[in-house]
Coordinates of C-alpha atoms in Angstrom, one line a residue:
X1 CA -5.7 -54.0 69.5
X2 CA -4.2 -56.6 67.1
X3 CA -5.6 -54.6 64.1
X4 CA -3.9 -51.4 65.2
X5 CA -0.6 -53.3 65.4
X6 CA -1.0 -54.5 61.9
X7 CA -1.8 -50.9 60.6
X8 CA 1.2 -49.5 62.5
X9 CA 3.5 -52.2 60.9
X10 CA 2.3 -51.4 57.4
X11 CA 2.9 -47.6 57.9
X12 CA 6.4 -48.3 59.3
X13 CA 7.0 -50.6 56.3
X14 CA 5.9 -47.9 53.8
X15 CA 8.0 -45.3 55.5
X16 CA 11.0 -47.6 55.3
X17 CA 10.3 -48.3 51.7
X18 CA 10.0 -44.6 50.7
X19 CA 13.2 -43.8 52.7
X20 CA 14.8 -46.8 51.0
X21 CA 13.7 -45.6 47.5
X22 CA 14.9 -41.9 48.2
X23 CA 18.2 -43.1 49.5
X24 CA 18.7 -45.4 46.6
X25 CA 17.7 -42.6 44.1
X26 CA 20.3 -40.2 45.6
X27 CA 22.8 -42.9 45.6
X28 CA 22.2 -43.6 41.8
X29 CA 22.3 -39.8 41.0
X30 CA 25.7 -39.5 42.7
X31 CA 26.9 -42.7 41.0
X32 CA 25.8 -41.5 37.4
X33 CA 26.7 -37.8 38.0
X34 CA 30.2 -38.0 36.6
X35 CA 29.3 -40.0 33.5
X36 CA 26.5 -37.5 32.8
X37 CA 28.8 -34.5 33.2
X38 CA 31.4 -36.1 30.8
X39 CA 28.7 -36.9 28.3
X40 CA 27.2 -33.4 28.5
X41 CA 30.6 -31.7 28.0
X42 CA 31.5 -34.0 25.1
X43 CA 28.0 -33.3 23.6
X44 CA 28.6 -29.5 23.8
X45 CA 32.1 -29.7 22.4
X46 CA 31.0 -32.0 19.6
X47 CA 28.1 -29.7 18.5
X48 CA 30.3 -26.6 18.6
X49 CA 33.1 -28.4 16.7
X50 CA 30.7 -29.7 14.0
X51 CA 29.4 -26.1 13.5
X52 CA 32.9 -24.7 13.4
X53 CA 33.9 -27.0 10.6
X54 CA 30.7 -27.6 8.6
X55 CA 28.2 -24.7 9.3
X56 CA 28.1 -22.0 6.7
X57 CA 26.7 -19.5 9.2
X58 CA 29.8 -19.5 11.3
X59 CA 32.0 -18.1 8.5
X60 CA 30.3 -14.7 8.5
X61 CA 31.1 -11.1 9.6
X62 CA 28.4 -8.6 10.6
X63 CA 28.0 -4.8 10.4
X64 CA 25.2 -2.4 11.3
X65 CA 23.9 0.5 9.2
X66 CA 21.1 3.0 10.0
X67 CA 19.1 5.6 8.0
X68 CA 17.8 8.9 9.1
X69 CA 16.0 11.2 6.7
X70 CA 12.4 12.3 6.0
X71 CA 10.4 9.4 4.7
X72 CA 12.4 6.5 5.9
X73 CA 10.0 6.1 8.9
X74 CA 7.3 5.4 6.3
X75 CA 9.5 3.0 4.3
X76 CA 10.3 5.5 1.6
X77 CA 13.5 6.6 -0.1
X78 CA 14.3 10.4 -0.5
X79 CA 12.4 10.4 -3.8
X80 CA 9.2 9.1 -2.2
X81 CA 9.5 5.6 -3.7
X82 CA 9.6 2.4 -1.8
X83 CA 12.9 2.0 0.0
X84 CA 14.9 -1.0 -1.4
X85 CA 17.3 -2.4 1.2
X86 CA 19.0 -4.7 -1.3
X87 CA 20.4 -1.6 -3.1
X88 CA 23.1 -1.9 -0.4
X89 CA 24.6 -4.8 -2.3
X90 CA 23.8 -3.8 -6.0
X91 CA 26.1 -4.8 -8.8
X92 CA 28.1 -1.5 -9.2
X93 CA 28.8 -1.2 -5.4
X94 CA 30.0 -4.7 -5.0
X95 CA 32.1 -4.8 -8.2
X96 CA 33.7 -1.5 -7.3
X97 CA 34.6 -2.7 -3.9
X98 CA 36.1 -6.0 -5.3
X99 CA 38.1 -4.0 -7.8
X100 CA 39.4 -1.6 -5.2
X101 CA 40.6 -4.6 -3.1
X102 CA 42.3 -6.2 -6.0
X103 CA 39.8 -9.0 -6.3
X104 CA 38.2 -10.4 -9.4
X105 CA 34.8 -8.8 -10.3
X106 CA 33.7 -12.3 -11.3
X107 CA 33.0 -12.8 -7.6
X108 CA 30.3 -10.1 -7.6
X109 CA 27.3 -12.6 -7.8
X110 CA 28.9 -14.9 -5.1
X111 CA 29.5 -12.0 -2.7
X112 CA 26.0 -10.7 -3.3
X113 CA 24.4 -14.1 -2.5
X114 CA 26.5 -14.2 0.7
X115 CA 25.2 -10.9 2.0
X116 CA 22.1 -10.9 4.1
X117 CA 20.3 -7.7 5.2
X118 CA 18.0 -8.1 8.2
X119 CA 16.0 -5.2 9.8
X120 CA 16.5 -4.5 13.4
X121 CA 13.2 -3.9 15.2
X122 CA 13.3 -1.5 18.1
X123 CA 11.7 -2.3 21.5
X124 CA 9.1 0.5 21.1
X125 CA 8.1 -1.0 17.7
X126 CA 7.7 -4.4 19.2
X127 CA 5.4 -2.9 21.9
X128 CA 3.3 -1.3 19.1
X129 CA 3.0 -4.6 17.2
X130 CA 1.9 -6.3 20.5
X131 CA -0.8 -3.7 20.9
X132 CA -2.2 -4.3 17.3
X133 CA -4.9 -6.7 18.6
X134 CA -6.0 -4.5 21.4
X135 CA -6.3 -1.6 19.1
X136 CA -8.4 -3.6 16.7
X137 CA -10.7 -4.9 19.4
X138 CA -11.1 -1.6 21.0
X139 CA -14.5 0.2 20.9
X140 CA -12.8 3.4 19.8
X141 CA -14.0 4.4 16.3
X142 CA -10.5 5.8 15.5
X143 CA -8.9 2.4 15.8
X144 CA -7.9 2.4 12.2
X145 CA -5.9 5.7 12.6
X146 CA -4.3 4.2 15.8
X147 CA -3.3 1.2 13.7
X148 CA -1.7 3.4 11.1
X149 CA 0.2 5.2 13.8
X150 CA 1.4 1.9 15.0
X151 CA 2.8 0.9 11.6
X152 CA 6.6 0.4 11.7
X153 CA 9.2 0.5 9.1
X154 CA 12.9 -0.3 10.0
X155 CA 15.6 2.4 10.0
X156 CA 18.4 0.1 11.2
X157 CA 19.7 -2.9 9.4
X158 CA 22.1 -5.7 10.3
X159 CA 24.2 -6.6 7.3
X160 CA 25.9 -10.0 7.4
X161 CA 28.4 -11.4 4.9
X162 CA 28.7 -15.2 4.7
X163 CA 32.1 -15.7 3.0
X164 CA 32.1 -19.5 3.2
X165 CA 31.7 -19.9 -0.6
X166 CA 34.5 -17.5 -1.4
X167 CA 38.3 -17.8 -1.0
X168 CA 38.4 -14.9 1.4
X169 CA 39.5 -15.3 5.0
X170 CA 37.7 -13.6 7.9
X171 CA 39.9 -10.4 7.9
X172 CA 39.5 -9.8 4.1
X173 CA 35.8 -10.6 4.3
X174 CA 35.4 -8.0 7.1
X175 CA 37.3 -5.4 5.0
X176 CA 35.3 -6.1 1.9
X177 CA 32.0 -5.7 3.8
X178 CA 33.1 -2.4 5.4
X179 CA 34.2 -1.1 1.9
X180 CA 30.8 -2.1 0.4
X181 CA 29.0 -0.1 3.1
X182 CA 31.3 2.8 2.6
X183 CA 30.7 2.7 -1.2
X184 CA 26.9 2.5 -0.5
X185 CA 27.2 5.8 1.5
X186 CA 28.8 7.4 -1.6
X187 CA 26.2 5.8 -3.9
X188 CA 23.3 7.1 -1.7
X189 CA 24.5 10.8 -2.0
X190 CA 25.2 10.3 -5.7
X191 CA 21.7 8.9 -6.2
X192 CA 19.7 11.3 -4.0
X193 CA 22.1 14.2 -3.7
X194 CA 23.2 16.6 -6.5
X195 CA 22.1 15.5 -10.0
X196 CA 25.3 15.6 -12.0
X197 CA 23.4 15.0 -15.3
X198 CA 21.5 18.3 -14.9
X199 CA 24.7 20.4 -15.0
X200 CA 26.4 18.3 -17.7
X201 CA 23.3 18.6 -20.0
X202 CA 23.7 22.4 -20.1
X203 CA 27.3 22.2 -21.4
X204 CA 26.4 19.4 -23.8
X205 CA 25.1 21.8 -26.4
X206 CA 27.2 21.5 -29.6
X207 CA 27.3 25.0 -31.2
X208 CA 29.1 23.7 -34.2
X209 CA 26.3 21.3 -35.1
X210 CA 23.5 23.9 -35.1
X211 CA 22.9 27.4 -36.3
X212 CA 23.6 29.9 -33.6
X213 CA 19.9 30.8 -32.9
X214 CA 18.9 27.1 -32.5
X215 CA 21.9 26.4 -30.3
X216 CA 21.1 29.4 -28.0
X217 CA 17.4 28.1 -27.9
X218 CA 18.7 24.8 -26.8
X219 CA 21.1 26.4 -24.3
X220 CA 18.2 28.5 -22.8
X221 CA 16.1 25.4 -22.5
X222 CA 19.0 23.6 -20.6
X223 CA 19.3 26.6 -18.2
X224 CA 15.6 26.4 -17.5
X225 CA 16.0 22.8 -16.5
X226 CA 18.9 23.8 -14.1
X227 CA 16.7 26.6 -12.7
X228 CA 13.8 24.1 -12.1
X229 CA 16.3 21.8 -10.4
X230 CA 17.4 24.6 -8.0
X231 CA 13.7 25.5 -7.4
X232 CA 13.0 21.9 -6.4
X233 CA 15.8 22.1 -3.8
X234 CA 14.7 25.4 -2.4
X235 CA 11.1 24.3 -2.2
X236 CA 12.2 21.9 0.6
X237 CA 14.5 24.4 2.2
X238 CA 12.8 25.8 5.3
X239 CA 16.0 27.3 6.9
X240 CA 17.0 29.6 4.0
X241 CA 20.2 27.6 3.5
X242 CA 23.4 29.5 2.5
X243 CA 26.4 27.5 1.7
X244 CA 29.5 27.9 3.8
X245 CA 31.6 26.7 0.9
X246 CA 30.4 29.0 -1.9
X247 CA 28.5 31.7 0.1
X248 CA 25.5 31.3 -2.2
X249 CA 21.9 30.6 -1.4
X250 CA 19.5 28.9 -3.8
X251 CA 17.9 32.2 -4.6
X252 CA 21.4 33.7 -5.5
X253 CA 21.9 30.8 -7.9
X254 CA 18.5 31.3 -9.5
X255 CA 19.3 35.0 -9.9
X256 CA 22.5 34.1 -11.6
X257 CA 20.8 31.8 -14.0
X258 CA 18.2 34.5 -14.8
X259 CA 21.0 37.0 -15.3
X260 CA 22.7 34.8 -17.9
X261 CA 19.5 34.1 -19.7
X262 CA 18.2 37.8 -19.7
X263 CA 21.6 39.5 -20.4
X264 CA 24.0 37.0 -22.1
X265 CA 21.6 34.7 -24.1
X266 CA 18.9 37.3 -24.9
X267 CA 21.4 40.0 -25.9
X268 CA 23.4 37.6 -28.0
X269 CA 20.1 36.3 -29.6
X270 CA 19.1 40.0 -30.3
X271 CA 22.5 40.7 -31.9
X272 CA 22.3 37.7 -34.2
X273 CA 18.7 38.6 -35.3
X274 CA 19.5 42.2 -35.9
X275 CA 22.7 41.5 -37.8
X276 CA 21.6 38.5 -39.7
X277 CA 24.3 36.2 -38.3
X278 CA 22.5 33.1 -39.7
X279 CA 24.0 30.3 -41.7
X280 CA 20.8 29.1 -43.3
X281 CA 17.9 31.6 -43.3
X282 CA 15.3 29.3 -44.9
X283 CA 16.1 26.5 -42.4
X284 CA 15.8 28.9 -39.4
X285 CA 12.4 30.3 -40.7
X286 CA 11.1 26.8 -41.3
X287 CA 12.2 25.8 -37.8
X288 CA 10.6 28.9 -36.2
X289 CA 7.3 28.5 -38.2
X290 CA 7.1 24.9 -37.0
X291 CA 7.7 25.9 -33.4
X292 CA 5.1 28.7 -33.8
X293 CA 2.4 26.3 -35.1
X294 CA 3.2 23.7 -32.5
X295 CA 3.0 26.3 -29.7
X296 CA -0.3 27.5 -31.0
X297 CA -1.7 23.9 -31.0
X298 CA -0.4 23.4 -27.5
X299 CA -2.1 26.6 -26.3
X300 CA -5.4 25.6 -27.9
X301 CA -5.2 22.2 -26.2
X302 CA -4.4 23.7 -22.8
X303 CA -7.2 26.3 -23.2
X304 CA -9.7 23.5 -23.8
X305 CA -8.4 21.6 -20.8
X306 CA -8.7 24.9 -18.7
X307 CA -12.3 25.4 -19.8
X308 CA -13.1 21.8 -18.9
X309 CA -11.4 22.2 -15.5
X310 CA -13.2 25.4 -14.7
X311 CA -16.5 23.8 -15.6
X312 CA -15.7 20.9 -13.3
X313 CA -14.9 23.2 -10.5
X314 CA -18.1 25.1 -11.0
X315 CA -20.2 21.9 -10.9
X316 CA -18.3 20.2 -8.2
X317 CA -20.1 19.6 -4.9
X318 CA -17.9 19.3 -1.9
X319 CA -18.6 16.6 0.7
X320 CA -20.8 17.7 3.5
X321 CA -21.5 16.3 6.9
X322 CA -24.8 16.8 8.7
X323 CA -24.6 17.1 12.5
X324 CA -27.8 16.6 14.6
X325 CA -28.2 18.0 18.0
X326 CA -31.3 16.2 19.2
X327 CA -33.6 17.4 16.5
X328 CA -33.8 18.1 12.8
X329 CA -34.3 21.8 13.5
X330 CA -31.0 22.2 15.1
X331 CA -29.1 20.2 12.5
X332 CA -26.0 21.9 11.1
X333 CA -24.2 21.2 7.8
X334 CA -20.5 21.4 7.5
X335 CA -18.7 21.3 4.2
X336 CA -15.6 19.3 4.4
X337 CA -12.4 20.1 2.5
X338 CA -12.0 17.8 -0.6
X339 CA -8.6 16.8 -1.9
X340 CA -10.2 16.3 -5.4
X341 CA -11.5 19.8 -5.4
X342 CA -8.2 21.3 -4.2
X343 CA -6.4 19.3 -6.9
X344 CA -8.7 20.8 -9.5
X345 CA -7.9 24.3 -8.3
X346 CA -4.1 23.6 -8.5
X347 CA -4.5 22.2 -11.9
X348 CA -6.4 25.4 -13.0
X349 CA -3.6 27.6 -11.7
X350 CA -0.9 25.6 -13.4
X351 CA -2.8 25.5 -16.7
X352 CA -3.2 29.4 -16.6
X353 CA 0.5 29.7 -16.0
X354 CA 1.2 27.4 -19.0
X355 CA -1.1 29.4 -21.2
X356 CA 0.6 32.6 -20.2
X357 CA 4.0 31.0 -21.0
X358 CA 2.7 29.9 -24.4
X359 CA 1.6 33.4 -25.2
X360 CA 5.1 34.7 -24.3
X361 CA 6.8 32.1 -26.5
X362 CA 4.4 32.7 -29.4
X363 CA 5.0 36.4 -29.2
X364 CA 8.8 35.8 -29.1
X365 CA 8.9 33.5 -32.1
X366 CA 6.7 35.9 -34.1
X367 CA 9.0 38.7 -33.5
X368 CA 12.0 36.6 -34.4
X369 CA 10.4 35.6 -37.7
X370 CA 9.8 39.3 -38.4
X371 CA 13.5 40.2 -37.5
X372 CA 14.9 37.4 -39.7
X373 CA 12.7 38.4 -42.7
X374 CA 13.9 42.0 -42.4
X375 CA 17.6 41.2 -41.8
X376 CA 20.2 41.2 -44.5
X377 CA 20.9 37.9 -46.2
X378 CA 24.6 37.7 -45.2
X379 CA 26.8 38.9 -42.4
X380 CA 30.5 39.7 -42.2
X381 CA 33.1 37.4 -40.8
X382 CA 33.9 39.9 -38.0
X383 CA 30.3 39.6 -36.8
X384 CA 30.5 35.8 -36.8
X385 CA 33.8 36.0 -34.8
X386 CA 32.1 38.3 -32.3
X387 CA 29.2 35.9 -31.8
X388 CA 31.6 33.1 -31.3
X389 CA 33.6 35.0 -28.8
X390 CA 30.4 35.8 -26.9
X391 CA 29.4 32.1 -27.0
X392 CA 32.9 31.2 -25.5
X393 CA 32.3 33.8 -22.8
X394 CA 28.8 32.5 -22.1
X395 CA 30.2 28.9 -21.8
X396 CA 32.9 30.0 -19.3
X397 CA 30.2 31.8 -17.2
X398 CA 28.0 28.8 -17.3
X399 CA 30.8 26.4 -16.3
X400 CA 31.4 28.6 -13.2
X401 CA 27.7 28.7 -12.4
X402 CA 27.3 25.0 -12.7
X403 CA 30.3 24.4 -10.4
X404 CA 28.7 26.8 -7.8
X405 CA 25.5 24.9 -8.2
X406 CA 27.2 21.6 -7.6
X407 CA 29.2 22.8 -4.5
X408 CA 26.2 24.5 -3.0
X409 CA 23.8 21.5 -3.6
X410 CA 26.4 19.1 -2.2
X411 CA 26.8 21.3 0.9
X412 CA 23.1 21.4 1.4
X413 CA 22.7 17.6 1.1
X414 CA 25.7 17.0 3.4
X415 CA 24.7 19.6 6.1
X416 CA 21.0 20.0 5.9
X417 CA 19.1 17.3 4.1
X418 CA 21.2 14.3 4.6
X419 CA 23.6 15.0 7.5
X420 CA 23.0 11.5 9.0
X421 CA 21.2 9.9 6.1
X422 CA 23.4 6.8 6.1
X423 CA 25.5 6.0 9.2
X424 CA 27.6 2.9 9.8
X425 CA 26.8 2.1 13.4
X426 CA 29.3 -0.7 13.8
X427 CA 31.9 -2.1 11.4
X428 CA 32.5 -5.7 10.6
X429 CA 35.4 -7.2 12.6
X430 CA 36.9 -10.6 12.6
X431 CA 38.9 -12.4 15.3
X432 CA 39.4 -15.9 16.6
X433 CA 37.2 -15.1 19.6
X434 CA 34.5 -13.8 17.2
X435 CA 34.8 -17.1 15.2
X436 CA 34.3 -19.2 18.4
X437 CA 31.5 -16.9 19.6
X438 CA 29.7 -17.4 16.2
X439 CA 30.1 -21.1 16.5
X440 CA 28.7 -21.1 20.0
X441 CA 25.7 -18.9 19.1
X442 CA 24.9 -21.1 16.2
X443 CA 25.1 -24.2 18.5
X444 CA 23.1 -22.9 21.5
X445 CA 19.7 -24.1 20.3
X446 CA 20.9 -27.6 19.5
X447 CA 22.9 -27.8 22.8
X448 CA 19.9 -26.9 24.9
X449 CA 17.8 -29.5 23.2
X450 CA 20.3 -32.3 23.5
X451 CA 21.2 -31.3 27.0
X452 CA 17.5 -31.5 28.0
X453 CA 17.5 -35.0 26.5
X454 CA 20.6 -36.0 28.5
X455 CA 19.2 -34.7 31.7
X456 CA 15.9 -36.6 31.1
X457 CA 17.9 -39.8 30.4
X458 CA 20.1 -39.2 33.5
X459 CA 17.0 -38.9 35.7
X460 CA 15.2 -41.8 34.0
X461 CA 18.3 -44.2 34.3
X462 CA 18.7 -43.2 38.0
X463 CA 15.1 -44.0 38.8
X464 CA 15.3 -47.2 36.7
X465 CA 18.3 -48.3 38.8
X466 CA 16.4 -47.5 42.0
X467 CA 13.5 -49.7 41.0
X468 CA 15.9 -52.4 39.9
X469 CA 17.6 -52.4 43.3
X470 CA 14.2 -52.3 45.1
X471 CA 13.0 -55.3 43.0
X472 CA 16.1 -57.3 43.9
X473 CA 15.6 -56.5 47.7
X474 CA 11.9 -57.6 47.5
X475 CA 12.9 -60.7 45.6
X476 CA 15.5 -61.7 48.2
X477 CA 13.2 -61.0 51.1
X478 CA 10.5 -63.1 49.5
X479 CA 12.7 -66.2 49.2
X480 CA 14.3 -65.6 52.6
X481 CA 10.9 -66.1 54.3

């Protein structure tokens, strides 16, 4: 009975002690709550203030830009090369923007160093990246293709401009960044849109510097380049584009070029040959003989390449796959398509076209040499004036043609190929609230860490005071007995 009483007293004492500790802890928490709140608030204000005055990242404005055209999803530019995001802040764009805002172009490098371009990864892309490991470890034999399908290239970029190292304020920095992005839109269309140099090269022929025949040959060659450029555009045109601005399609422009070559250039060339409107007959004959010999060598070289290609095609063995259906007797062999073989066939077709073109040019130059040899050695001034008037007429027609090509191509790039190629999703803006928001965002991580430290100290000190009070009670009770 006495033993039970002792046990009961111990339990009661333990309960009183636990109650005493809990009550003391709550009392200490309440006592230290206000100092903890004050310290926490001062901690947050201090960190935000330090970032506002000393952090470079707070003095920044941000905009967003997106790309939408065939190839960007594979990380390529419109020409099929690797897309370079830093072209957004290239020297010409930044210097032009600075000049337009009345700022010194000496700031170009400083502004470039302050611009940061970060890709924005979509939620679906993140899910694909997370699935990489499961794809790799799957038993499916097609995991490599699945992995390729999961590849991701950004199409949206966040462009930030840290203007801390410039003399710009927030409003001017936002205006400069917006202007840079606008300039980049123009740069994109100038780079991947209509090729101005193609049209300019046609009109760059100096008829005064060459004999009429040579100048017309050069002119014809430039028109061929223009026709090839139009063909390259029409090759990707699946909708049979017709410009609302000019009313022309690419085939219309090609027909116009062929008309100028077959009527204006060829007719004038024929007139010059038949009437001997030649300044230096010996020089022209020497030039044509050189061209004739060169064409013959090129044809011979191309013919040898064609023979070699045809032999390779004849000897080439396509890849084959043997499929077994339980026994060798039921095996089937399937010949797979081969990219190498197909390329050989395409090369053969192109070389045959080139040889045919060489034959045409060889025949043309041979006839020209005969015509020059049979023509009179001199021509009247009236005939020269006629040739020059026809050249002026040809130049005017070509100028109109090139303008139509430019307008039609620009309309095609703007409405069909690159309607939304470069879009500015959000422009850079600056305000006092934005400044404080940037400072807070920059401070969040450090605030969370330091606040966790203060919470830990708050609890630790409260518990320490609890044990200190308990120790004093025990000490007093001990000496009281």
